[in-house]
Amino acid sequence: PASLDAVVARGGLVRPLESGTYRINEAMITDLESGTFGQHASNLGAPIARELARKHDLPAYVVDPPVVDELDDAARVTGMPGVERRAAWHTLNQKACARRFAEERGKETSDINVIVAHLGGGISVGAHRRGRCVFVRDALYDGPMTPQRTGSLPQRELIRLCLEHPDQEHIDGMLVSQGGLMAHLGTTDLARVEQMIDDGDRRAALLYEAMLQQIAMEIASLVPKFEGQPVDRILLTGGMTHSRRLVERLRDLLARLPVEVTVYPGEDELDALMRGGVPYLVGRG
């Protein structure tokens, strides 16, 4: 510990913020401990970092928390007055992938247009227009079905479900951690699901295909958010992209889009935390 200069943690569900690096303070801890903006394991990052930093008199930061909100005005609008779309997504990894793609081409993120799909236990797909993610859904509740989340549900059936189970915590668990492949097949392990398919399980094959079609439709639906500007690349990332079968099927489903697909398997989040924290230690933040 004596060799450390700072502690940098993954951010949690706090009030909406701009993209960037934030020093952990009491207001952030209050947001996280209250759960006002949502409950998620990432809410533990800042409190743990603060305790480690306090013991050794170090600064503590979070980088690109999942509530970064760069939505344009049109993206916020819904069909219900007083109800606006909110952003809750895999900001850290999506931003890291966009920067990586730009750097590999000697550019800044402000020079490129990319659609980034983070595919893991949760799934988020963002339209990154000239460095800002102008459209992304609340990845806890909306978007494609995932290994553990239901994604968007037909509203009529969701209303029925809420009336049958009026306890919010119970509903949250069904939607966020016990939905998707887990609800249908009893597992979130993609490799296991693929083995089930190889063993002739037709139900597993149907569910797998449905999830991939939903992901592809989410990606394709974001093209209008670039307002006629060309999309430079579709970037696939997250743990699920280690699956060659999944990546090849998504390539097939997206083949008619005039956009190439690049895959960054896994997550670059530790590197992204380092890159976000170092400039503040050397005076460039």
mmCIF file of C-alpha atoms in Angstrom:
data_model
loop_
_atom_site.group_PDB
_atom_site.id
_atom_site.type_symbol
_atom_site.label_atom_id
_atom_site.label_comp_id
_atom_site.label_asym_id
_atom_site.label_seq_id
_atom_site.Cartn_x
_atom_site.Cartn_y
_atom_site.Cartn_z
ATOM 1 C CA PRO A 1 0.000 0.000 0.000
ATOM 2 C CA ALA A 2 2.806 2.450 0.695
ATOM 3 C CA SER A 3 3.735 2.382 -3.002
ATOM 4 C CA LEU A 4 0.289 3.547 -4.157
ATOM 5 C CA ASP A 5 -0.387 7.047 -5.442
ATOM 6 C CA ALA A 6 -4.177 6.768 -5.757
ATOM 7 C CA VAL A 7 -7.119 4.396 -5.785
ATOM 8 C CA VAL A 8 -9.358 4.371 -8.872
ATOM 9 C CA ALA A 9 -12.631 2.462 -8.774
ATOM 10 C CA ARG A 10 -15.471 1.614 -11.069
ATOM 11 C CA GLY A 11 -18.307 4.091 -10.568
ATOM 12 C CA GLY A 12 -21.829 3.203 -9.497
ATOM 13 C CA LEU A 13 -25.386 4.455 -9.902
ATOM 14 C CA VAL A 14 -25.267 8.090 -8.827
ATOM 15 C CA ARG A 15 -27.058 11.124 -10.249
ATOM 16 C CA PRO A 16 -26.445 11.691 -14.014
ATOM 17 C CA LEU A 17 -22.961 13.003 -14.857
ATOM 18 C CA GLU A 18 -20.860 14.010 -17.827
ATOM 19 C CA SER A 19 -18.165 11.612 -18.992
ATOM 20 C CA GLY A 20 -14.925 11.972 -17.048
ATOM 21 C CA THR A 21 -13.004 11.320 -13.836
ATOM 22 C CA TYR A 22 -14.535 12.259 -10.484
ATOM 23 C CA ARG A 23 -12.948 12.491 -7.063
ATOM 24 C CA ILE A 24 -14.980 10.488 -4.571
ATOM 25 C CA ASN A 25 -16.767 12.718 -2.056
ATOM 26 C CA GLU A 26 -19.550 12.512 0.504
ATOM 27 C CA ALA A 27 -22.287 13.435 -1.988
ATOM 28 C CA MET A 28 -21.289 10.483 -4.192
ATOM 29 C CA ILE A 29 -21.217 8.085 -1.242
ATOM 30 C CA THR A 30 -24.658 9.304 -0.118
ATOM 31 C CA ASP A 31 -26.112 8.621 -3.576
ATOM 32 C CA LEU A 32 -24.610 5.134 -3.648
ATOM 33 C CA GLU A 33 -25.574 4.105 -0.122
ATOM 34 C CA SER A 34 -29.139 5.379 -0.490
ATOM 35 C CA GLY A 35 -29.746 3.499 -3.734
ATOM 36 C CA THR A 36 -31.810 6.463 -4.917
ATOM 37 C CA PHE A 37 -30.591 6.038 -8.488
ATOM 38 C CA GLY A 38 -30.578 2.231 -8.475
ATOM 39 C CA GLN A 39 -29.014 -0.800 -6.846
ATOM 40 C CA HIS A 40 -26.080 -2.557 -8.494
ATOM 41 C CA ALA A 41 -22.866 -4.247 -7.384
ATOM 42 C CA SER A 42 -20.900 -1.347 -8.899
ATOM 43 C CA ASN A 43 -22.275 0.841 -6.083
ATOM 44 C CA LEU A 44 -19.649 -0.798 -3.849
ATOM 45 C CA GLY A 45 -16.701 0.511 -5.894
ATOM 46 C CA ALA A 46 -16.477 4.066 -4.544
ATOM 47 C CA PRO A 47 -17.029 3.196 -0.847
ATOM 48 C CA ILE A 48 -14.339 0.508 -0.991
ATOM 49 C CA ALA A 49 -11.942 2.858 -2.805
ATOM 50 C CA ARG A 50 -12.570 5.610 -0.264
ATOM 51 C CA GLU A 51 -11.804 3.316 2.671
ATOM 52 C CA LEU A 52 -8.590 2.075 1.070
ATOM 53 C CA ALA A 53 -7.549 5.640 0.240
ATOM 54 C CA ARG A 54 -8.320 6.954 3.723
ATOM 55 C CA LYS A 55 -6.066 4.379 5.363
ATOM 56 C CA HIS A 56 -3.094 5.634 3.358
ATOM 57 C CA ASP A 57 -4.046 9.295 2.838
ATOM 58 C CA LEU A 58 -4.491 8.901 -0.930
ATOM 59 C CA PRO A 59 -6.848 10.492 -3.449
ATOM 60 C CA ALA A 60 -9.674 8.265 -4.704
ATOM 61 C CA TYR A 61 -11.507 8.536 -8.018
ATOM 62 C CA VAL A 62 -14.118 6.914 -10.214
ATOM 63 C CA VAL A 63 -14.018 7.050 -14.014
ATOM 64 C CA ASP A 64 -16.969 7.151 -16.423
ATOM 65 C CA PRO A 65 -19.642 5.792 -14.066
ATOM 66 C CA PRO A 66 -22.574 3.931 -15.655
ATOM 67 C CA VAL A 67 -24.879 6.954 -15.327
ATOM 68 C CA VAL A 68 -22.931 9.170 -17.739
ATOM 69 C CA ASP A 69 -25.634 11.066 -19.619
ATOM 70 C CA GLU A 70 -24.814 12.535 -23.031
ATOM 71 C CA LEU A 71 -28.218 11.871 -24.589
ATOM 72 C CA ASP A 72 -29.415 14.439 -27.086
ATOM 73 C CA ASP A 73 -32.782 16.089 -26.501
ATOM 74 C CA ALA A 74 -34.691 13.821 -28.883
ATOM 75 C CA ALA A 75 -33.339 10.722 -27.137
ATOM 76 C CA ARG A 76 -34.927 11.733 -23.842
ATOM 77 C CA VAL A 77 -38.467 12.030 -25.179
ATOM 78 C CA THR A 78 -41.026 9.287 -24.519
ATOM 79 C CA GLY A 79 -44.734 9.077 -25.218
ATOM 80 C CA MET A 80 -45.589 9.913 -21.601
ATOM 81 C CA PRO A 81 -45.219 13.541 -20.413
ATOM 82 C CA GLY A 82 -43.063 13.686 -17.324
ATOM 83 C CA VAL A 83 -41.334 10.390 -18.127
ATOM 84 C CA GLU A 84 -37.929 10.759 -19.765
ATOM 85 C CA ARG A 85 -35.477 8.145 -20.936
ATOM 86 C CA ARG A 86 -32.443 7.799 -18.673
ATOM 87 C CA ALA A 87 -28.991 6.460 -19.448
ATOM 88 C CA ALA A 88 -27.596 3.551 -17.407
ATOM 89 C CA TRP A 89 -25.015 1.652 -19.408
ATOM 90 C CA HIS A 90 -21.542 0.126 -19.590
ATOM 91 C CA THR A 91 -19.958 3.540 -19.989
ATOM 92 C CA LEU A 92 -16.439 2.638 -18.953
ATOM 93 C CA ASN A 93 -15.968 -0.172 -21.466
ATOM 94 C CA GLN A 94 -17.950 1.450 -24.291
ATOM 95 C CA LYS A 95 -15.926 4.672 -23.991
ATOM 96 C CA ALA A 96 -12.678 2.697 -23.779
ATOM 97 C CA CYS A 97 -13.510 0.790 -26.969
ATOM 98 C CA ALA A 98 -14.415 3.972 -28.843
ATOM 99 C CA ARG A 99 -11.101 5.544 -27.763
ATOM 100 C CA ARG A 100 -9.186 2.413 -28.759
ATOM 101 C CA PHE A 101 -10.760 2.372 -32.213
ATOM 102 C CA ALA A 102 -9.987 6.081 -32.679
ATOM 103 C CA GLU A 103 -6.383 5.753 -31.443
ATOM 104 C CA GLU A 104 -5.716 2.813 -33.762
ATOM 105 C CA ARG A 105 -6.551 5.175 -36.624
ATOM 106 C CA GLY A 106 -4.644 8.161 -35.297
ATOM 107 C CA LYS A 107 -7.842 10.046 -34.487
ATOM 108 C CA GLU A 108 -9.757 11.458 -31.542
ATOM 109 C CA THR A 109 -13.181 10.154 -30.575
ATOM 110 C CA SER A 110 -14.563 13.522 -31.685
ATOM 111 C CA ASP A 111 -13.544 12.549 -35.244
ATOM 112 C CA ILE A 112 -15.489 9.273 -35.442
ATOM 113 C CA ASN A 113 -18.996 7.832 -35.414
ATOM 114 C CA VAL A 114 -19.340 4.340 -33.934
ATOM 115 C CA ILE A 115 -22.016 2.047 -32.558
ATOM 116 C CA VAL A 116 -20.663 0.183 -29.538
ATOM 117 C CA ALA A 117 -22.368 -2.941 -28.224
ATOM 118 C CA HIS A 118 -21.267 -4.203 -24.806
ATOM 119 C CA LEU A 119 -22.378 -7.821 -24.581
ATOM 120 C CA GLY A 120 -22.145 -9.444 -21.158
ATOM 121 C CA GLY A 121 -24.478 -10.456 -18.352
ATOM 122 C CA GLY A 122 -26.010 -7.079 -19.137
ATOM 123 C CA ILE A 123 -26.141 -5.581 -22.619
ATOM 124 C CA SER A 124 -25.992 -1.950 -23.701
ATOM 125 C CA VAL A 125 -25.715 -0.515 -27.207
ATOM 126 C CA GLY A 126 -24.706 3.113 -27.671
ATOM 127 C CA ALA A 127 -24.648 5.552 -30.607
ATOM 128 C CA HIS A 128 -21.346 7.425 -30.187
ATOM 129 C CA ARG A 129 -21.572 10.479 -32.419
ATOM 130 C CA ARG A 130 -18.402 12.557 -32.546
ATOM 131 C CA GLY A 131 -17.319 11.533 -29.070
ATOM 132 C CA ARG A 132 -20.676 11.686 -27.291
ATOM 133 C CA CYS A 133 -23.076 8.808 -26.707
ATOM 134 C CA VAL A 134 -26.256 10.491 -27.917
ATOM 135 C CA PHE A 135 -28.504 7.449 -27.500
ATOM 136 C CA VAL A 136 -28.350 4.464 -25.171
ATOM 137 C CA ARG A 137 -31.024 2.742 -23.129
ATOM 138 C CA ASP A 138 -31.231 1.931 -19.431
ATOM 139 C CA ALA A 139 -29.350 -1.350 -19.616
ATOM 140 C CA LEU A 140 -30.872 -2.627 -16.390
ATOM 141 C CA TYR A 141 -34.412 -2.672 -17.764
ATOM 142 C CA ASP A 142 -34.489 -1.846 -21.481
ATOM 143 C CA GLY A 143 -33.023 -3.155 -24.715
ATOM 144 C CA PRO A 144 -32.285 -6.735 -25.805
ATOM 145 C CA MET A 145 -32.767 -9.806 -23.650
ATOM 146 C CA THR A 146 -29.489 -10.746 -21.947
ATOM 147 C CA PRO A 147 -28.140 -13.796 -20.105
ATOM 148 C CA GLN A 148 -29.626 -12.456 -16.848
ATOM 149 C CA ARG A 149 -31.992 -9.573 -17.740
ATOM 150 C CA THR A 150 -35.353 -9.563 -19.455
ATOM 151 C CA GLY A 151 -34.666 -6.443 -21.495
ATOM 152 C CA SER A 152 -37.680 -4.517 -22.796
ATOM 153 C CA LEU A 153 -40.992 -6.302 -22.233
ATOM 154 C CA PRO A 154 -44.444 -5.827 -23.812
ATOM 155 C CA GLN A 155 -46.025 -3.126 -21.660
ATOM 156 C CA ARG A 156 -49.389 -4.828 -21.219
ATOM 157 C CA GLU A 157 -47.741 -7.970 -19.858
ATOM 158 C CA LEU A 158 -45.375 -5.939 -17.666
ATOM 159 C CA ILE A 159 -48.377 -4.163 -16.098
ATOM 160 C CA ARG A 160 -49.986 -7.520 -15.398
ATOM 161 C CA LEU A 161 -46.769 -8.792 -13.850
ATOM 162 C CA CYS A 162 -46.474 -5.756 -11.569
ATOM 163 C CA LEU A 163 -50.074 -6.125 -10.401
ATOM 164 C CA GLU A 164 -49.542 -9.799 -9.631
ATOM 165 C CA HIS A 165 -46.287 -9.080 -7.746
ATOM 166 C CA PRO A 166 -46.634 -5.625 -6.165
ATOM 167 C CA ASP A 167 -43.337 -5.909 -4.273
ATOM 168 C CA GLN A 168 -40.826 -3.731 -6.194
ATOM 169 C CA GLU A 169 -37.758 -5.583 -4.958
ATOM 170 C CA HIS A 170 -39.222 -8.863 -6.191
ATOM 171 C CA ILE A 171 -39.998 -7.390 -9.616
ATOM 172 C CA ASP A 172 -36.529 -5.833 -9.852
ATOM 173 C CA GLY A 173 -34.970 -9.230 -9.195
ATOM 174 C CA MET A 174 -37.095 -10.878 -11.871
ATOM 175 C CA LEU A 175 -36.177 -8.227 -14.443
ATOM 176 C CA VAL A 176 -32.528 -7.515 -13.657
ATOM 177 C CA SER A 177 -30.886 -10.645 -12.255
ATOM 178 C CA GLN A 178 -33.271 -13.558 -12.847
ATOM 179 C CA GLY A 179 -34.487 -12.791 -16.366
ATOM 180 C CA GLY A 180 -33.257 -13.632 -19.849
ATOM 181 C CA LEU A 181 -31.457 -16.918 -20.356
ATOM 182 C CA MET A 182 -31.433 -17.486 -16.599
ATOM 183 C CA ALA A 183 -35.227 -17.419 -16.460
ATOM 184 C CA HIS A 184 -35.629 -19.694 -19.471
ATOM 185 C CA LEU A 185 -32.706 -22.095 -19.091
ATOM 186 C CA GLY A 186 -31.483 -21.716 -15.516
ATOM 187 C CA THR A 187 -28.030 -20.477 -16.490
ATOM 188 C CA THR A 188 -26.213 -17.312 -17.553
ATOM 189 C CA ASP A 189 -23.226 -19.290 -18.859
ATOM 190 C CA LEU A 190 -23.129 -18.721 -22.615
ATOM 191 C CA ALA A 191 -20.718 -21.612 -23.174
ATOM 192 C CA ARG A 192 -23.144 -23.934 -21.419
ATOM 193 C CA VAL A 193 -26.036 -22.689 -23.548
ATOM 194 C CA GLU A 194 -23.996 -23.286 -26.704
ATOM 195 C CA GLN A 195 -23.235 -26.806 -25.497
ATOM 196 C CA MET A 196 -26.949 -27.355 -24.946
ATOM 197 C CA ILE A 197 -27.514 -26.306 -28.547
ATOM 198 C CA ASP A 198 -24.801 -28.682 -29.773
ATOM 199 C CA ASP A 199 -26.499 -31.461 -27.812
ATOM 200 C CA GLY A 200 -29.703 -30.871 -29.767
ATOM 201 C CA ASP A 201 -31.681 -28.674 -27.340
ATOM 202 C CA ARG A 202 -34.078 -26.849 -29.689
ATOM 203 C CA ARG A 203 -35.409 -24.540 -26.974
ATOM 204 C CA ALA A 204 -31.897 -23.362 -26.133
ATOM 205 C CA ALA A 205 -31.253 -22.773 -29.843
ATOM 206 C CA LEU A 206 -34.439 -20.699 -30.174
ATOM 207 C CA LEU A 207 -33.646 -18.555 -27.136
ATOM 208 C CA TYR A 208 -30.052 -18.018 -28.252
ATOM 209 C CA GLU A 209 -31.200 -16.945 -31.710
ATOM 210 C CA ALA A 210 -33.879 -14.652 -30.277
ATOM 211 C CA MET A 211 -31.322 -12.901 -28.075
ATOM 212 C CA LEU A 212 -28.918 -12.386 -30.982
ATOM 213 C CA GLN A 213 -31.674 -11.083 -33.237
ATOM 214 C CA GLN A 214 -32.674 -8.595 -30.544
ATOM 215 C CA ILE A 215 -29.058 -7.433 -30.232
ATOM 216 C CA ALA A 216 -28.742 -7.011 -33.992
ATOM 217 C CA MET A 217 -32.024 -5.092 -34.193
ATOM 218 C CA GLU A 218 -30.876 -2.775 -31.395
ATOM 219 C CA ILE A 219 -27.621 -2.077 -33.247
ATOM 220 C CA ALA A 220 -29.357 -1.450 -36.569
ATOM 221 C CA SER A 221 -31.949 0.838 -34.979
ATOM 222 C CA LEU A 222 -29.273 3.347 -33.951
ATOM 223 C CA VAL A 223 -28.215 4.305 -37.477
ATOM 224 C CA PRO A 224 -30.711 7.242 -37.686
ATOM 225 C CA LYS A 225 -29.109 8.842 -34.601
ATOM 226 C CA PHE A 226 -26.110 9.811 -36.760
ATOM 227 C CA GLU A 227 -28.288 12.196 -38.773
ATOM 228 C CA GLY A 228 -27.081 11.085 -42.186
ATOM 229 C CA GLN A 229 -23.398 10.973 -41.228
ATOM 230 C CA PRO A 230 -21.648 7.700 -42.074
ATOM 231 C CA VAL A 231 -21.112 5.209 -39.260
ATOM 232 C CA ASP A 232 -17.410 4.365 -39.230
ATOM 233 C CA ARG A 233 -17.692 1.031 -37.437
ATOM 234 C CA ILE A 234 -19.791 -1.258 -35.283
ATOM 235 C CA LEU A 235 -17.746 -2.292 -32.249
ATOM 236 C CA LEU A 236 -18.622 -5.491 -30.367
ATOM 237 C CA THR A 237 -17.155 -5.924 -26.900
ATOM 238 C CA GLY A 238 -17.817 -7.626 -23.554
ATOM 239 C CA GLY A 239 -17.398 -11.173 -22.305
ATOM 240 C CA MET A 240 -19.898 -12.700 -24.727
ATOM 241 C CA THR A 241 -17.736 -11.697 -27.698
ATOM 242 C CA HIS A 242 -15.237 -14.418 -26.788
ATOM 243 C CA SER A 243 -17.763 -16.718 -28.472
ATOM 244 C CA ARG A 244 -16.891 -17.165 -32.146
ATOM 245 C CA ARG A 245 -20.354 -18.570 -32.793
ATOM 246 C CA LEU A 246 -22.038 -15.484 -31.361
ATOM 247 C CA VAL A 247 -19.808 -13.057 -33.245
ATOM 248 C CA GLU A 248 -20.229 -14.818 -36.570
ATOM 249 C CA ARG A 249 -24.016 -14.957 -36.201
ATOM 250 C CA LEU A 250 -24.135 -11.233 -35.392
ATOM 251 C CA ARG A 251 -21.984 -10.540 -38.452
ATOM 252 C CA ASP A 252 -24.505 -12.473 -40.552
ATOM 253 C CA LEU A 253 -27.458 -10.581 -39.087
ATOM 254 C CA LEU A 254 -25.768 -7.215 -39.660
ATOM 255 C CA ALA A 255 -24.351 -8.037 -43.083
ATOM 256 C CA ARG A 256 -26.785 -5.785 -44.972
ATOM 257 C CA LEU A 257 -25.676 -2.696 -43.056
ATOM 258 C CA PRO A 258 -22.954 -0.784 -44.930
ATOM 259 C CA VAL A 259 -20.746 -0.804 -41.824
ATOM 260 C CA GLU A 260 -17.841 -3.063 -40.884
ATOM 261 C CA VAL A 261 -17.790 -4.888 -37.560
ATOM 262 C CA THR A 262 -14.737 -4.888 -35.270
ATOM 263 C CA VAL A 263 -14.548 -7.060 -32.160
ATOM 264 C CA TYR A 264 -12.733 -6.155 -28.947
ATOM 265 C CA PRO A 265 -13.304 -9.299 -26.850
ATOM 266 C CA GLY A 266 -13.691 -8.950 -23.098
ATOM 267 C CA GLU A 267 -13.458 -5.638 -21.319
ATOM 268 C CA ASP A 268 -10.826 -2.871 -21.189
ATOM 269 C CA GLU A 269 -12.133 -1.504 -17.899
ATOM 270 C CA LEU A 270 -8.977 -1.833 -15.772
ATOM 271 C CA ASP A 271 -6.929 -0.049 -18.425
ATOM 272 C CA ALA A 272 -9.671 2.576 -18.724
ATOM 273 C CA LEU A 273 -9.569 3.196 -14.961
ATOM 274 C CA MET A 274 -5.809 3.629 -15.116
ATOM 275 C CA ARG A 275 -6.014 6.006 -18.073
ATOM 276 C CA GLY A 276 -8.692 8.029 -16.316
ATOM 277 C CA GLY A 277 -6.795 8.353 -13.055
ATOM 278 C CA VAL A 278 -3.190 8.973 -14.142
ATOM 279 C CA PRO A 279 -3.688 12.449 -15.681
ATOM 280 C CA TYR A 280 -4.916 13.753 -12.311
ATOM 281 C CA LEU A 281 -1.776 12.490 -10.596
ATOM 282 C CA VAL A 282 0.597 14.157 -13.051
ATOM 283 C CA GLY A 283 -1.240 17.451 -13.191
ATOM 284 C CA ARG A 284 -2.935 17.103 -16.569
ATOM 285 C CA GLY A 285 -6.456 16.441 -15.277
#
